């Protein structure tokens, strides 16, 4: 994990996280938390991170029970740097960027919800269910 103090004016240092959030939401100074992880797909179905749950297949929950997701706004926003498919019973390595004003990001009891999408038999609706485990380095 890396925590870096960032200045909104330093646009040359923007990651995909800053590029994908409304820049007006960014305060003058904030912190970028980079979490490096491995996802193990424990299901018998592939996880397609580009379409799962609207692209919001990961939700990071910190030790304060604060939830960060790609649909969140600044202060509750995370961006996963992996886009693609995770085949059943395989793993991938990537990183998550969290944008926050809290320099003391709470890592105690940090957990991640990983969803997978499937079609519910007999319906056209998506079925979201736990789809894997994630470990941090």
Short mmCIF file of C-alpha atoms in Angstrom, two decimals:
data_model
loop_
_atom_site.label_atom_id
_atom_site.label_comp_id
_atom_site.label_asym_id
_atom_site.label_seq_id
_atom_site.Cartn_x
_atom_site.Cartn_y
_atom_site.Cartn_z
CA UNK A 1 0.00 0.00 0.00
CA UNK A 2 1.16 3.52 -0.81
CA UNK A 3 -0.41 6.76 0.47
CA UNK A 4 0.61 9.86 -1.47
CA UNK A 5 -0.38 13.46 -0.77
CA UNK A 6 -1.56 14.96 -4.05
CA UNK A 7 -2.23 18.48 -5.26
CA UNK A 8 -5.21 19.05 -7.57
CA UNK A 9 -3.13 21.40 -9.70
CA UNK A 10 -0.57 18.70 -10.52
CA UNK A 11 -2.47 17.36 -13.53
CA UNK A 12 0.70 15.71 -14.89
CA UNK A 13 0.52 13.27 -11.97
CA UNK A 14 -3.14 12.28 -12.49
CA UNK A 15 -3.88 8.56 -12.52
CA UNK A 16 -6.91 6.96 -14.15
CA UNK A 17 -8.73 7.53 -10.84
CA UNK A 18 -8.47 11.32 -11.20
CA UNK A 19 -9.26 11.12 -14.91
CA UNK A 20 -12.52 9.26 -14.20
CA UNK A 21 -13.91 11.45 -11.42
CA UNK A 22 -15.49 14.88 -11.71
CA UNK A 23 -12.45 17.18 -11.28
CA UNK A 24 -14.67 19.77 -9.57
CA UNK A 25 -15.07 17.33 -6.67
CA UNK A 26 -11.34 17.23 -5.95
CA UNK A 27 -10.17 19.47 -3.12
CA UNK A 28 -6.94 21.45 -3.51
CA UNK A 29 -5.01 18.78 -1.61
CA UNK A 30 -5.99 15.16 -1.05
CA UNK A 31 -4.53 11.68 -0.69
CA UNK A 32 -4.29 8.87 -3.18
CA UNK A 33 -4.20 5.44 -1.57
CA UNK A 34 -2.83 2.69 -3.84
CA UNK A 35 -3.72 -0.84 -2.77
CA UNK A 36 -1.98 -3.70 -4.58
CA UNK A 37 -3.91 -6.96 -4.66
CA UNK A 38 -4.50 -10.41 -6.08
CA UNK A 39 -8.04 -11.58 -6.91
CA UNK A 40 -8.77 -15.32 -6.85
CA UNK A 41 -11.94 -16.18 -8.75
CA UNK A 42 -13.36 -19.00 -6.64
CA UNK A 43 -16.45 -19.50 -8.80
CA UNK A 44 -17.12 -21.77 -11.75
CA UNK A 45 -17.96 -18.72 -13.89
CA UNK A 46 -15.79 -15.99 -15.32
CA UNK A 47 -15.90 -12.51 -13.79
CA UNK A 48 -16.04 -9.82 -16.47
CA UNK A 49 -14.91 -6.65 -14.72
CA UNK A 50 -15.98 -4.47 -17.65
CA UNK A 51 -19.66 -5.39 -17.35
CA UNK A 52 -20.13 -6.72 -13.83
CA UNK A 53 -22.43 -4.58 -11.70
CA UNK A 54 -22.10 -1.67 -14.11
CA UNK A 55 -18.31 -1.87 -13.89
CA UNK A 56 -18.58 -1.48 -10.11
CA UNK A 57 -17.59 -5.04 -9.22
CA UNK A 58 -15.30 -4.04 -6.35
CA UNK A 59 -16.32 -2.22 -3.22
CA UNK A 60 -13.60 -1.44 -0.68
CA UNK A 61 -14.68 -1.15 2.96
CA UNK A 62 -12.15 0.34 5.37
CA UNK A 63 -11.78 -0.09 9.12
CA UNK A 64 -14.28 2.72 9.74
CA UNK A 65 -16.91 0.88 7.62
CA UNK A 66 -16.54 3.56 4.94
CA UNK A 67 -17.42 2.08 1.53
CA UNK A 68 -15.51 3.16 -1.57
CA UNK A 69 -16.79 2.30 -5.05
CA UNK A 70 -16.28 3.41 -8.64
CA UNK A 71 -19.76 4.97 -8.58
CA UNK A 72 -18.87 7.01 -5.48
CA UNK A 73 -17.94 10.67 -5.33
CA UNK A 74 -14.74 12.11 -3.89
CA UNK A 75 -14.19 10.80 -0.38
CA UNK A 76 -15.95 7.52 -1.23
CA UNK A 77 -14.33 6.86 -4.61
CA UNK A 78 -12.17 3.95 -5.75
CA UNK A 79 -10.84 3.07 -9.17
CA UNK A 80 -9.75 -0.47 -10.03
CA UNK A 81 -6.90 -0.56 -12.55
CA UNK A 82 -7.88 -3.99 -13.90
CA UNK A 83 -10.33 -4.23 -16.79
CA UNK A 84 -10.96 -7.63 -18.29
CA UNK A 85 -12.05 -11.15 -17.56
CA UNK A 86 -11.01 -13.38 -14.69
CA UNK A 87 -11.50 -17.01 -15.66
CA UNK A 88 -12.90 -19.49 -13.11
CA UNK A 89 -10.36 -20.70 -10.56
CA UNK A 90 -7.66 -18.29 -11.76
CA UNK A 91 -6.18 -15.15 -10.28
CA UNK A 92 -5.02 -11.72 -11.46
CA UNK A 93 -2.84 -9.03 -9.87
CA UNK A 94 -3.66 -5.34 -10.06
CA UNK A 95 -4.19 -2.24 -7.93
CA UNK A 96 -6.97 -0.02 -6.63
CA UNK A 97 -6.69 3.77 -6.27
CA UNK A 98 -8.73 5.45 -3.54
CA UNK A 99 -9.08 9.24 -3.45
CA UNK A 100 -9.63 10.61 0.03
CA UNK A 101 -9.04 13.67 2.20
CA UNK A 102 -8.10 11.38 5.12
CA UNK A 103 -4.32 10.87 5.39
CA UNK A 104 -4.96 8.25 8.07
CA UNK A 105 -6.79 5.80 5.81
CA UNK A 106 -7.97 3.04 8.17
CA UNK A 107 -6.50 -0.30 7.07
CA UNK A 108 -7.67 -2.27 10.07
CA UNK A 109 -10.23 -4.88 9.01
CA UNK A 110 -9.97 -3.68 5.39
CA UNK A 111 -12.19 -5.82 3.20
CA UNK A 112 -13.37 -5.93 -0.38
CA UNK A 113 -16.62 -7.20 -1.85
CA UNK A 114 -16.12 -8.84 -5.25
CA UNK A 115 -19.32 -9.41 -7.24
CA UNK A 116 -19.99 -11.50 -10.30
CA UNK A 117 -22.89 -11.25 -12.72
CA UNK A 118 -24.95 -14.08 -14.06
CA UNK A 119 -28.41 -14.44 -15.53
CA UNK A 120 -30.96 -15.77 -13.08
CA UNK A 121 -32.57 -18.85 -14.65
CA UNK A 122 -35.95 -17.97 -16.15
CA UNK A 123 -35.41 -14.21 -15.91
CA UNK A 124 -33.60 -11.45 -17.74
CA UNK A 125 -32.33 -9.84 -14.56
CA UNK A 126 -28.76 -9.80 -13.33
CA UNK A 127 -27.89 -11.78 -10.25
CA UNK A 128 -25.11 -10.31 -8.12
CA UNK A 129 -23.41 -12.65 -5.70
CA UNK A 130 -20.06 -13.02 -3.97
CA UNK A 131 -17.61 -14.01 -6.66
CA UNK A 132 -14.14 -14.31 -5.21
CA UNK A 133 -11.58 -13.45 -2.61
CA UNK A 134 -9.01 -10.70 -2.62
CA UNK A 135 -5.70 -10.45 -0.80
CA UNK A 136 -3.49 -7.39 -0.41
CA UNK A 137 0.29 -7.08 -0.51
#
